[in-house]
Coordinates of C-alpha atoms in Angstrom, one line a residue:
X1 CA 0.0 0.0 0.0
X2 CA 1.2 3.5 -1.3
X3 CA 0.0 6.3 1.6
X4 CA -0.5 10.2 -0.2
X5 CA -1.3 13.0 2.2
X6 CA -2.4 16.3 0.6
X7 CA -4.0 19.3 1.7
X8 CA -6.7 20.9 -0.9
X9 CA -7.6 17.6 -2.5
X10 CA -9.4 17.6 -5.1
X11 CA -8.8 18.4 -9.2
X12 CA -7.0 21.5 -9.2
X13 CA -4.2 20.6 -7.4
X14 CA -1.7 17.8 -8.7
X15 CA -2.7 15.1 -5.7
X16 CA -5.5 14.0 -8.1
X17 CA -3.3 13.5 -11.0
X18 CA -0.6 12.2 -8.5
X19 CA -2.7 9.8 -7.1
X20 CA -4.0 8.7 -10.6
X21 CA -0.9 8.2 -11.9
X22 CA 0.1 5.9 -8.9
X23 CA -3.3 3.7 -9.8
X24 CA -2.9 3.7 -13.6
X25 CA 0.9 2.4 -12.7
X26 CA -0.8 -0.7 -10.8
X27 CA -0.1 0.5 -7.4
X28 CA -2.5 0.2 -4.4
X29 CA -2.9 3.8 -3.0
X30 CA -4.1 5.0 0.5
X31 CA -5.0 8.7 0.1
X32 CA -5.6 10.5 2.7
X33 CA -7.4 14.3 2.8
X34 CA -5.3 16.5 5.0
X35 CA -7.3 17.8 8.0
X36 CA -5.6 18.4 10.9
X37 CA -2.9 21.2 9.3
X38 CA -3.6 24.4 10.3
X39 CA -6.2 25.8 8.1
X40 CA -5.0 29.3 7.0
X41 CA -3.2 32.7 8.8
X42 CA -3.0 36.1 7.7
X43 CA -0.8 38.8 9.1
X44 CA -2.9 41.1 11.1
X45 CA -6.1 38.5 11.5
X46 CA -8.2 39.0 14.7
X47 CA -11.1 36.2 15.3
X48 CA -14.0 36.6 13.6
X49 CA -12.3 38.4 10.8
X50 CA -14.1 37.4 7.2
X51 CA -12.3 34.1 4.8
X52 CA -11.3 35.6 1.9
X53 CA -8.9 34.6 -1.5
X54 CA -5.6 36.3 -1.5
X55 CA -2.5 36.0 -2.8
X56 CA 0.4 34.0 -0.8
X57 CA 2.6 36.0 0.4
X58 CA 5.6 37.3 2.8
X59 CA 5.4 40.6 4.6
X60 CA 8.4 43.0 5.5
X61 CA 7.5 42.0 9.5
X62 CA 8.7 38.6 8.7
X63 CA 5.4 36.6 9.1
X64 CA 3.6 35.7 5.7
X65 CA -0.1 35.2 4.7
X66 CA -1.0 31.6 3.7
X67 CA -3.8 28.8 3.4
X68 CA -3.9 25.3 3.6
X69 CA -7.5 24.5 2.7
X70 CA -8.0 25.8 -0.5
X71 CA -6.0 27.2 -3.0
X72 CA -5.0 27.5 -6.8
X73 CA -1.9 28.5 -8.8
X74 CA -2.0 30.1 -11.2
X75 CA -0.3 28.4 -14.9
X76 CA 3.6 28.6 -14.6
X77 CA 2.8 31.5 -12.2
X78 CA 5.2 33.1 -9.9
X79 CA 6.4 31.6 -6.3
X80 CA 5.9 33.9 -3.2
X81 CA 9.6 36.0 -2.8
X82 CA 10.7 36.3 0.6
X83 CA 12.3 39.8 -0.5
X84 CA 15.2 39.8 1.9
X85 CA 16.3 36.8 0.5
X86 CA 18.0 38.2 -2.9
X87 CA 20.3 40.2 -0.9
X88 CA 23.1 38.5 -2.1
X89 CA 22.6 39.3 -5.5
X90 CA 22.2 42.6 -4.9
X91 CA 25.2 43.6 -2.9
X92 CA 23.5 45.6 0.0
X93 CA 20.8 45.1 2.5
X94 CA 17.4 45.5 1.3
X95 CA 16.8 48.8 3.5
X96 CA 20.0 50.4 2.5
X97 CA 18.6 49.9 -1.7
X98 CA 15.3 50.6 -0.7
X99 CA 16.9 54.0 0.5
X100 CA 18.2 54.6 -2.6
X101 CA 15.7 53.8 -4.9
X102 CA 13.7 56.4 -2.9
X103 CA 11.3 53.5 -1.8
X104 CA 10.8 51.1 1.0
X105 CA 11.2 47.6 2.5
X106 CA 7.4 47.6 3.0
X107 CA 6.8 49.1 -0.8
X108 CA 8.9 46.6 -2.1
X109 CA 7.3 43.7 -0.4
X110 CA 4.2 44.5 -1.0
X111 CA 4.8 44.7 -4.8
X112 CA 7.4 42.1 -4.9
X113 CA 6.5 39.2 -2.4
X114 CA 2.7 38.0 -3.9
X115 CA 3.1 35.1 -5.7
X116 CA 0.6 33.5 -8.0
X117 CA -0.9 31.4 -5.6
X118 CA -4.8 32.1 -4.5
X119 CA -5.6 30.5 -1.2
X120 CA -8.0 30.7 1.1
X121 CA -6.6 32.8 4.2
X122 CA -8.1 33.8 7.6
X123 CA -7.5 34.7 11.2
X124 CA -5.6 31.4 12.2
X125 CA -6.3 31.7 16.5
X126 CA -9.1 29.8 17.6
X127 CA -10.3 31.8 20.9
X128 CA -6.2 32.4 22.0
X129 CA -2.6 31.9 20.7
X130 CA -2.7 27.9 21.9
X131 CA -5.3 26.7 19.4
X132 CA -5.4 27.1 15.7
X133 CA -8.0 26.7 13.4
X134 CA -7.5 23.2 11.2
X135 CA -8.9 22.2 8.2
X136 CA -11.2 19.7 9.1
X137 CA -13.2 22.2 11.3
X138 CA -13.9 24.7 8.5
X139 CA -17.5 23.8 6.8
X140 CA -18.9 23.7 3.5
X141 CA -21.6 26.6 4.7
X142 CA -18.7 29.3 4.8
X143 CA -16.5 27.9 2.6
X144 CA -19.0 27.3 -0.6
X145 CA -18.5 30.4 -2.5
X146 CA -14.6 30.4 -2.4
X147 CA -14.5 27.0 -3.8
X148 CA -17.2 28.5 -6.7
X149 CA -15.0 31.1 -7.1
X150 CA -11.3 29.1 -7.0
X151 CA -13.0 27.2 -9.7
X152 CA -14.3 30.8 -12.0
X153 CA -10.7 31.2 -11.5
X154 CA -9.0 28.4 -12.5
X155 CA -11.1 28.7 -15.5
X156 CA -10.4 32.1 -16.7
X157 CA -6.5 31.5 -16.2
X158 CA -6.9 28.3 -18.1
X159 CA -8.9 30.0 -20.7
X160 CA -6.4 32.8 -20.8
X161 CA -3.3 30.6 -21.0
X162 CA -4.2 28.2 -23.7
X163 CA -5.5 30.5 -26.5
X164 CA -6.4 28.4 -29.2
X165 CA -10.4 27.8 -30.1
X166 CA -9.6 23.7 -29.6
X167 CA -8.3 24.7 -26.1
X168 CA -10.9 27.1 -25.8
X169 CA -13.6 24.5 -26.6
X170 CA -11.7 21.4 -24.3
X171 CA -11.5 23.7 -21.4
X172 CA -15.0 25.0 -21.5
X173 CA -16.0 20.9 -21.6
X174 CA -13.7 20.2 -18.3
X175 CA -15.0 23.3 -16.3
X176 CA -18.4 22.3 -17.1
X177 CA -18.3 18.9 -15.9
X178 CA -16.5 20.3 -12.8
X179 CA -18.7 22.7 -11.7
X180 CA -21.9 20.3 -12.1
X181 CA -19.8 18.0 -9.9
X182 CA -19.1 20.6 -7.3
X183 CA -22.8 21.7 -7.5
X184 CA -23.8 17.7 -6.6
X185 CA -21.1 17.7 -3.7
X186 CA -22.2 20.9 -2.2
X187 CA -26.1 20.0 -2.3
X188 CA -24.6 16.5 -0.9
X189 CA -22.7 17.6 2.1
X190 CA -24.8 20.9 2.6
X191 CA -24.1 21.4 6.3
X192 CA -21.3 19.4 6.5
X193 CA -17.3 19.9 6.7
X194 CA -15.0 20.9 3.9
X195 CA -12.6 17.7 4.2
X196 CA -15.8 15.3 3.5
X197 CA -16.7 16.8 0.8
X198 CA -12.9 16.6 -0.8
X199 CA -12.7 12.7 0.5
X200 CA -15.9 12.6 -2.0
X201 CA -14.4 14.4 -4.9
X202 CA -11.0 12.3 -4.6
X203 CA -13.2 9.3 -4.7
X204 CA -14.9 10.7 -7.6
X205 CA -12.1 11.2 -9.8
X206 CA -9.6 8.4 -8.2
X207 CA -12.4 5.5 -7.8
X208 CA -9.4 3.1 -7.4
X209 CA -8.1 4.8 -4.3
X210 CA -8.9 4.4 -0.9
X211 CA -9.5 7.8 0.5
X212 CA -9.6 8.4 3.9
X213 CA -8.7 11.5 6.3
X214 CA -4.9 12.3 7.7
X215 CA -6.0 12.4 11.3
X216 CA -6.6 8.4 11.3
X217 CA -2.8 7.9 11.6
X218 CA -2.8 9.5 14.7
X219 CA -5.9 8.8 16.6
X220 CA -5.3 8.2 20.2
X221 CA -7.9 5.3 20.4
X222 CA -4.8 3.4 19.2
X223 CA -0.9 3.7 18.9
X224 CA -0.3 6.4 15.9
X225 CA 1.6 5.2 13.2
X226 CA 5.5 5.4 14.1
X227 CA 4.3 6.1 17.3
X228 CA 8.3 4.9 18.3
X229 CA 9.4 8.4 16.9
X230 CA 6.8 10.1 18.9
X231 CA 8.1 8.3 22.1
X232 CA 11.6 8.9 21.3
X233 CA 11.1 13.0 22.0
X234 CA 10.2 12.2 25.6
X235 CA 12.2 9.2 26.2
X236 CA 15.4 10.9 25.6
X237 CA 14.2 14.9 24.6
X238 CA 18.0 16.7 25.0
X239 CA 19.6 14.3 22.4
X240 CA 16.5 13.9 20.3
X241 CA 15.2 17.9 20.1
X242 CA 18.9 18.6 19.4
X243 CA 19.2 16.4 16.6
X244 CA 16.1 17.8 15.0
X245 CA 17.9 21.7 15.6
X246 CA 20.7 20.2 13.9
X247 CA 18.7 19.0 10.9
X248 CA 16.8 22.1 10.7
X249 CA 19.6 24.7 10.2
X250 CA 21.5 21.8 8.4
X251 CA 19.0 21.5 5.3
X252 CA 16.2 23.5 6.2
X253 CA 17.0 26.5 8.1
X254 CA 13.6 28.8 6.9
X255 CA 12.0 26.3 9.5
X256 CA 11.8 27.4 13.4
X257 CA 14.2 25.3 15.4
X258 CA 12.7 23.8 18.6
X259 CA 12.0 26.0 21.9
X260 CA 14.0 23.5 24.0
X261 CA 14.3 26.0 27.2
X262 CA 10.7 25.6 26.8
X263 CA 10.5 21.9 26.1
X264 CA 8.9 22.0 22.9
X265 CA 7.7 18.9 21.2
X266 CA 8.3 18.7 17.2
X267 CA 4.7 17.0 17.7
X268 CA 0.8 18.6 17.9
X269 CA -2.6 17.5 19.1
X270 CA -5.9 18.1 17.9
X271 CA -8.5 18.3 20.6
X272 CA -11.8 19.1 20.8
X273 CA -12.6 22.5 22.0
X274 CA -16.5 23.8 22.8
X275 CA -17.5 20.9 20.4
X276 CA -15.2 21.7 17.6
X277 CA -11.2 20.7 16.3
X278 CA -8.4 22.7 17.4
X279 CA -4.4 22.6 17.0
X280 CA -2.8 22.7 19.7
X281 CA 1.5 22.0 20.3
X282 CA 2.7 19.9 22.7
X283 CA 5.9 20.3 25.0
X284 CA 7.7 18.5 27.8
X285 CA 7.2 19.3 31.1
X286 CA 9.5 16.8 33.3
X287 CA 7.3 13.8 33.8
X288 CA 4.3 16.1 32.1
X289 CA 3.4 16.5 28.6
X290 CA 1.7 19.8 28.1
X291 CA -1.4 19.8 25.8
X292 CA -2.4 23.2 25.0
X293 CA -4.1 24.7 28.7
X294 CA -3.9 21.0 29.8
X295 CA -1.1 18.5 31.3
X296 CA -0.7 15.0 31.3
X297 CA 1.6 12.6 33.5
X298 CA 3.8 10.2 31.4
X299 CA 3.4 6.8 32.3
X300 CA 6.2 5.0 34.1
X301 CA 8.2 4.1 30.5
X302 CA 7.6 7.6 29.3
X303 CA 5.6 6.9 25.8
X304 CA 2.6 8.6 25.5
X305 CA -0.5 8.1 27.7
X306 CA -3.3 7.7 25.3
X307 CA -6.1 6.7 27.3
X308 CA -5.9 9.8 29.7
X309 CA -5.4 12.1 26.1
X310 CA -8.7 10.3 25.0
X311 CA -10.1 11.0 27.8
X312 CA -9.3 14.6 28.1
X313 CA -11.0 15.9 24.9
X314 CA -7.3 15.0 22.7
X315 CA -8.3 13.2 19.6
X316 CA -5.2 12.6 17.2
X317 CA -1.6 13.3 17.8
X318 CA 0.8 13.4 15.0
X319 CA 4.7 14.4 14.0
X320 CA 4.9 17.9 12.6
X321 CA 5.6 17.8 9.0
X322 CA 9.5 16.8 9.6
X323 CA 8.6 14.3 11.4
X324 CA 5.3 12.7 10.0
X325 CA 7.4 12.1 6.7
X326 CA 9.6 9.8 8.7
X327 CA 6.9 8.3 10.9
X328 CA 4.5 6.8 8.3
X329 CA 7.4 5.2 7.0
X330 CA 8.8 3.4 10.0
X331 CA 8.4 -0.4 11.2
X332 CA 6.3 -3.2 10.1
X333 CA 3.4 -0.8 9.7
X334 CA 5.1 1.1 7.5
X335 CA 3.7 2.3 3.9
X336 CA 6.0 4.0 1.2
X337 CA 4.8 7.9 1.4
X338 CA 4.1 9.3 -2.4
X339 CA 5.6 13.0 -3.1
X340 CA 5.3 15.0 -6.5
X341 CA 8.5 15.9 -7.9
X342 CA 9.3 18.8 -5.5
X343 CA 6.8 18.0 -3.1
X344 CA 7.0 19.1 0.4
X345 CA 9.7 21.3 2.0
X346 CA 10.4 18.8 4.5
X347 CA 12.2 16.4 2.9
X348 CA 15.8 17.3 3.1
X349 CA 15.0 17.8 7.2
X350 CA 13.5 14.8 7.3
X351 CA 16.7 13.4 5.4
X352 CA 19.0 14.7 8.0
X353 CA 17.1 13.8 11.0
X354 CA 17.0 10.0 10.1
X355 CA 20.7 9.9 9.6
X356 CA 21.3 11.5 12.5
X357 CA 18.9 9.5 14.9
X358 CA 20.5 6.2 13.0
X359 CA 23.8 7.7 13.7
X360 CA 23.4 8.3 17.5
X361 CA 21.5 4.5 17.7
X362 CA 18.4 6.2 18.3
X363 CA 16.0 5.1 16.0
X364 CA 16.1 2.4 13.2
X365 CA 15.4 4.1 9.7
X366 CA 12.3 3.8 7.9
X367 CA 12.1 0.6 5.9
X368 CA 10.3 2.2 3.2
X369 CA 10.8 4.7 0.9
X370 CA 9.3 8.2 -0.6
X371 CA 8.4 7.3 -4.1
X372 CA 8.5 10.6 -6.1
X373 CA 6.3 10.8 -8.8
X374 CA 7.5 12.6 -11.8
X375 CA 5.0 14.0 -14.8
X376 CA 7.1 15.7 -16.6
X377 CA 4.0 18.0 -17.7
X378 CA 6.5 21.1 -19.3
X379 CA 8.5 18.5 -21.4
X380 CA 5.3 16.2 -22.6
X381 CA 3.7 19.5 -24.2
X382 CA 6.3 19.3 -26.5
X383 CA 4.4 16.5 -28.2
X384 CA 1.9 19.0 -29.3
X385 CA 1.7 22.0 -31.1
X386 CA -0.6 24.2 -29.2
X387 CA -0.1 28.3 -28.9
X388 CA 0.2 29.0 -24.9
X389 CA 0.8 32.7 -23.9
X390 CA 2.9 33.4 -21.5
X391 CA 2.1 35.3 -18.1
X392 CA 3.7 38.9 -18.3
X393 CA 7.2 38.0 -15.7
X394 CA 7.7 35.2 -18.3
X395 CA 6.7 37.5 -21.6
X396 CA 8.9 40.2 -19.8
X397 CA 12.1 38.0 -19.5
X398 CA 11.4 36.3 -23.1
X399 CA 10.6 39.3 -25.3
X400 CA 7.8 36.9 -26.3
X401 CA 3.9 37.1 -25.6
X402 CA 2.9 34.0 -26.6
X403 CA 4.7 30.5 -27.8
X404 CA 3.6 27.1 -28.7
X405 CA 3.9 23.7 -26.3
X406 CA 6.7 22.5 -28.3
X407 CA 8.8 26.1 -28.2
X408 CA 7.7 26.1 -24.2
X409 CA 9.1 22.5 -23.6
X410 CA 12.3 23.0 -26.1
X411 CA 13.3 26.5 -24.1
X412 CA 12.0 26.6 -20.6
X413 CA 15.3 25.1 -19.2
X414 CA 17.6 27.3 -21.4
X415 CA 15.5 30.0 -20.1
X416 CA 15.8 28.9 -16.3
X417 CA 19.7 28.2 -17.2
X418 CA 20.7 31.9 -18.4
X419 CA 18.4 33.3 -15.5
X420 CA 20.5 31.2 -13.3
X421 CA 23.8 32.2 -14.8
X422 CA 22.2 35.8 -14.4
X423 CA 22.0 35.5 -10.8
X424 CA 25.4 33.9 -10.4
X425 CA 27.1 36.9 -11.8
X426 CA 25.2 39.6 -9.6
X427 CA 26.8 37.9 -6.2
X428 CA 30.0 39.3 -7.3
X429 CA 30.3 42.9 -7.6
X430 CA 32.5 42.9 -10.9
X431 CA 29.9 40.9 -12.2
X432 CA 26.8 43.3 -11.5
X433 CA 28.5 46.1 -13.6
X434 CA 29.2 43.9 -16.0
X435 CA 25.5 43.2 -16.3
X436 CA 24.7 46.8 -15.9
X437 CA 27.3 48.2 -18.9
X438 CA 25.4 46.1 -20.9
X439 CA 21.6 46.3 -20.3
X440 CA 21.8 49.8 -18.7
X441 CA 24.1 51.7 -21.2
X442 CA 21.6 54.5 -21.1
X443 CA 21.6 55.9 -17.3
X444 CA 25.2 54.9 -16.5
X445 CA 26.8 57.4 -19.9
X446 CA 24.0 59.8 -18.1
X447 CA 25.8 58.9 -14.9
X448 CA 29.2 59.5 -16.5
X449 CA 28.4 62.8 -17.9
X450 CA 27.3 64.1 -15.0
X451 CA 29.7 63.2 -12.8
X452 CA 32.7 64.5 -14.8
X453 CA 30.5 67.6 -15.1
X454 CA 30.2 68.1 -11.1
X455 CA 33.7 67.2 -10.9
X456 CA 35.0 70.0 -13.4
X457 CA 32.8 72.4 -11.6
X458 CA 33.6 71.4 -8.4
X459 CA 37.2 72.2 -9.1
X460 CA 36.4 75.7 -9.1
X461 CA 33.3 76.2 -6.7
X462 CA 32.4 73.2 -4.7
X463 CA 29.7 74.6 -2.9
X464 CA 27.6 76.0 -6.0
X465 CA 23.9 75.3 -6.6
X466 CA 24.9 73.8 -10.3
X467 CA 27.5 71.0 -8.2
X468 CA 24.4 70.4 -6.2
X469 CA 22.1 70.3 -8.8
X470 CA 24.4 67.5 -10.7
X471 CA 24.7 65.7 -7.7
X472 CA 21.6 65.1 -7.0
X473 CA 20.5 64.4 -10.8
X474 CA 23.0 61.8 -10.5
X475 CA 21.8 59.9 -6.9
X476 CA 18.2 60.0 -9.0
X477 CA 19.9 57.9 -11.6
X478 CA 21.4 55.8 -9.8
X479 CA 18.4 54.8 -8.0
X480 CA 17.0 54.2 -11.4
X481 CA 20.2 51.6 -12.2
X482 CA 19.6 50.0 -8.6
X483 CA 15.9 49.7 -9.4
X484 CA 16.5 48.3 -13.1
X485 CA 18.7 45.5 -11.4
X486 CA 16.8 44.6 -8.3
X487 CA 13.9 44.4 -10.9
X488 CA 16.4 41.8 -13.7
X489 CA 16.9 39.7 -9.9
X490 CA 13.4 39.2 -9.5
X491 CA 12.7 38.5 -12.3
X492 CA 15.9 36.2 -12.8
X493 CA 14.4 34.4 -9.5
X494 CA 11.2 33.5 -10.6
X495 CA 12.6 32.1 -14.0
X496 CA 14.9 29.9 -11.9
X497 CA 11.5 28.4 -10.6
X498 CA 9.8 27.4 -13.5
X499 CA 10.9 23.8 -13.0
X500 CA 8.6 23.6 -9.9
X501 CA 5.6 23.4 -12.7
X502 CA 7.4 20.1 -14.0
X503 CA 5.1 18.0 -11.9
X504 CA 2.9 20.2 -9.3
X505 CA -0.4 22.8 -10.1
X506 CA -3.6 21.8 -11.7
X507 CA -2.2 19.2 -14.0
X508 CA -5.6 17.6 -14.7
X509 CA -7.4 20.8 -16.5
X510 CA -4.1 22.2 -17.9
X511 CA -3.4 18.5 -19.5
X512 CA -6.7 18.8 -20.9
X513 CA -6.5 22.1 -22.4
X514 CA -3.4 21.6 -24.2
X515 CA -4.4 18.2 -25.9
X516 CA -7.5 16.8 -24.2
X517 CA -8.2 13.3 -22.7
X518 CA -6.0 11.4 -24.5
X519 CA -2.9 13.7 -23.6
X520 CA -4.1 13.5 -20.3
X521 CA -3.6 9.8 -20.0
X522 CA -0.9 10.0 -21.8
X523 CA 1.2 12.4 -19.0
X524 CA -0.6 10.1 -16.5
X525 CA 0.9 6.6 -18.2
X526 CA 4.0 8.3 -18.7
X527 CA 4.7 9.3 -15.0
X528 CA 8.0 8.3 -13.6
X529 CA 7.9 7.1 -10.3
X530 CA 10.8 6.3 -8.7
X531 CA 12.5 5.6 -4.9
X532 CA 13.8 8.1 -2.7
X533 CA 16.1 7.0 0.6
X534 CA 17.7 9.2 2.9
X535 CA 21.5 8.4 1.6
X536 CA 21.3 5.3 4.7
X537 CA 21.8 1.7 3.5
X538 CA 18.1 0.1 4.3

């Protein structure tokens, strides 16, 4: 048995064509519908703020506005841009060239950040800071018109994308069928939860799958699956919660590392609260594991007292992400865990931490394996010959407005190639100006002649209004030339991620679009799937 654990399950996000894939390759698949991730934040969000679609992104503050339950990307659309991070290509801190370009660290996120990436976002705090809202609480009463309107979306950039009439006419035929389907489920599961109605539209469209929700792996009516790795943290918590630091700022360092002062568990609950789910953390306590408001007593071997976390409202307790992709993989009980190519984050963590734990004798590794599945949907449109345009960042660093499939799958990688080479050059100063000679030739002779003008005139009255004048005619430039650059890095960056589209976004409808049913199954038959171990002989 395969196991595959998404969040927004359902046809507009690759698990469906993940999991379809897996079936049509004669595998036996588990899927389960994630519901006990936190469901959404947004910077800012007080309870009882309204849902509403918006744009992932990072904000200058450091915190970021994201959603787990629902979302859509837009076709070969940009990533979210922590800002900050492209200081090394730029030379300077991102205040100091905000200060020069006569703009801001705020301005710049807020026009720079926002990817492509439409998700449903909200307040996250359920009642106070120690519960979040998951996705399995969130109902199909408030969230109904987002997923009508993710769908009018995915239309219109489907629609928009591939241009031709055929296109035109295929796409219109998919949408249809979906939206009468999503019509059905929402008159089915009227008053009921969001992650139902996603286990139904799974089923619908992967009728070979079991489909079943994430919280059953760690329902504390039994032992959660890998429960071993659970136990470990408060069996021996210094040498474990170090190891997981370690492998944190080892291969994942844009993760938080564990509170340890504080005892903090790399593990959460889910317990009921005034009738509903909540999220809740979990830390270490001496001989107590604190649950939210409430405490528990270990037991006398220290592994995790189940029947008094049943009895005390708890309901599942699983590994946070670094750990849940080593724990469904462990023992006897074990299951191979199915990624898309560049599927989850928390991979290379979970990488490191299994070395280390086998390393220090801790824990056996897993004795199955991630199996990545590979569609290859950028390279198959080369098969056909249909016109795609381009969204405007990709227009903008082609020169071109629209291409066909087979230009798109012949050029994306040169394209991602020279961005990368691009980027390379502007971490060394030399290599910025050389950059800048060539596509700025305009503001820097401007530059030039200015400055040997103030220079000349400064030679016989420093202090005039005219050397003033020049001098500040020339900062203005400049901040033009830093603003022309910063803009070729971002751009540059979001080139360098078109390979993320290899095998993840709505595969499904955009498979459809370019060459219909049979090109669908065709990407689906054609799917790679292949082993992934953590470097440790098994």
């Amino acid at each position: 048995m395969i196991l595959s654990i998404d969040q927004n399950s359902h046809p507009l996000w690759d698990a469906a064509a993940k999991v379809q894939a897996l079936v049509r390759a004669g595998r036996e698949v588990r899927h389960l519908v994630e519901d006990v991730d936190t469901a959404f934040t947004r910077v800012g969000g007080q309870a009882g703020d309204p849902l509403g679609l918006r744009r992932e992104t990072y904000h200058h503050s450091g915190g970021a506005d994201w959603g787990a339950a629902l979302f859509y990307s837009l076709f070969l659309g940009r990533q979210p841009l922590n800002v900050r991070s492209l200081e090394p290509y730029l030379g300077m801190k991102l205040s100091a060239l905000a200060r020069q370009a006569g703009s801001s660290v705020e301005s710049l996120y807020e026009q720079f950040s926002p990817g492509d990436n439409w998700q449903l976002v909200g307040p996250s705090y359920a009642g106070d800071a120690r519960y979040h809202r998951v996705i399995g609480d969130l109902g199909v009463g408030e969230t109904a018109p987002f997923l009508r309107e993710i769908l009018s979306l995915a239309r219109r950039d489907t629609l928009e994308r591939f241009c031709a009439r055929d296109a035109q006419e295929r796409t219109a035929d998919w949408f249809d069928r979906q939206q009468a389907m999503l019509e059905e489920l929402l008159a089915a599961h009227e008053g009921g939860t969001l992650v139902d109605l996603y286990r139904d539209w799974m089923t619908r469209c992967c009728a070979e799958a079991e489909v079943a929700l994430a919280s059953s792996l760690g329902d504390t009516s039994a032992p959660p699956a890998g429960a071993e790795l659970l136990e470990l943290f408060l069996r021996d918590y210094d040498r474990a919660a170090a190891l997981y630091n370690e492998s944190i700022a080892e291969a994942a360092d844009y993760l938080r590392p564990l509170r340890i002062d504080e005892g903090e568990l790399p593990m959460f609950a889910i317990v009921e609260r005034d009738g509903r789910p909540r999220r809740a953390g979990m830390s270490l306590d001496g001989g107590r594991l604190r649950v939210g408001e409430r405490e528990f007593p270990l037991p006398g071997d220290r592994g995790l007292p189940l029947d008094a976390l049943r009895e005390g409202g708890v309901r599942c307790v699983l590994g946070k992400a670094v750990l849940l992709v080593i724990q469904v993989r462990l023992g006897p009980g074990g299951c191979p865990l199915a990624l898309p190519l560049h599927g989850s984050v928390y991979v290379p963590a979970a990488h490191a931490l299994t070395r280390k734990l086998a390393a220090a004798r801790l824990l056996d590794p897993p004795s199955c394996p991630i199996l990545r599945v590979r569609l290859r949907l950028l390279d198959r449109l080369g098969e056909l010959d249909t016109p795609i345009r381009l969204p405007d960042y990709l227009s903008e660093a082609t020169n071109r407005d629209e291409v066909s499939s087979r230009e798109l799958a012949r050029s994306w990688r040169d394209w991602t190639i020279q961005a990368a080479g691009r980027l390379e050059m502007f971490r060394d100063p030399a290599g910025r100006q050389v950059w800048q000679r060539q596509a700025c030739r305009d503001l820097l002779d401007q530059i030039d002649r200015l400055d040997a003008r103030r220079r000349d005139l400064a030679r016989v009255d420093p202090k005039s209004n005219e050397v003033r004048e020049l001098s500040h005619r020339s900062r203005t430039l400049q901040g033009q030339l830093l603003d022309r650059t910063f803009r070729q890095v971002v751009r540059d960056w979001q080139v360098c991620q078109l390979d993320y589209w290899d095998s993840r976004g709505a595969i499904l409808p955009w498979a459809h679009a370019a060459g219909g049913e049979p090109f669908v199954k065709h990407v689906l038959d054609q799917a790679e799937i292949n082993e992934e171990w953590d470097s440790i002989v098994n």
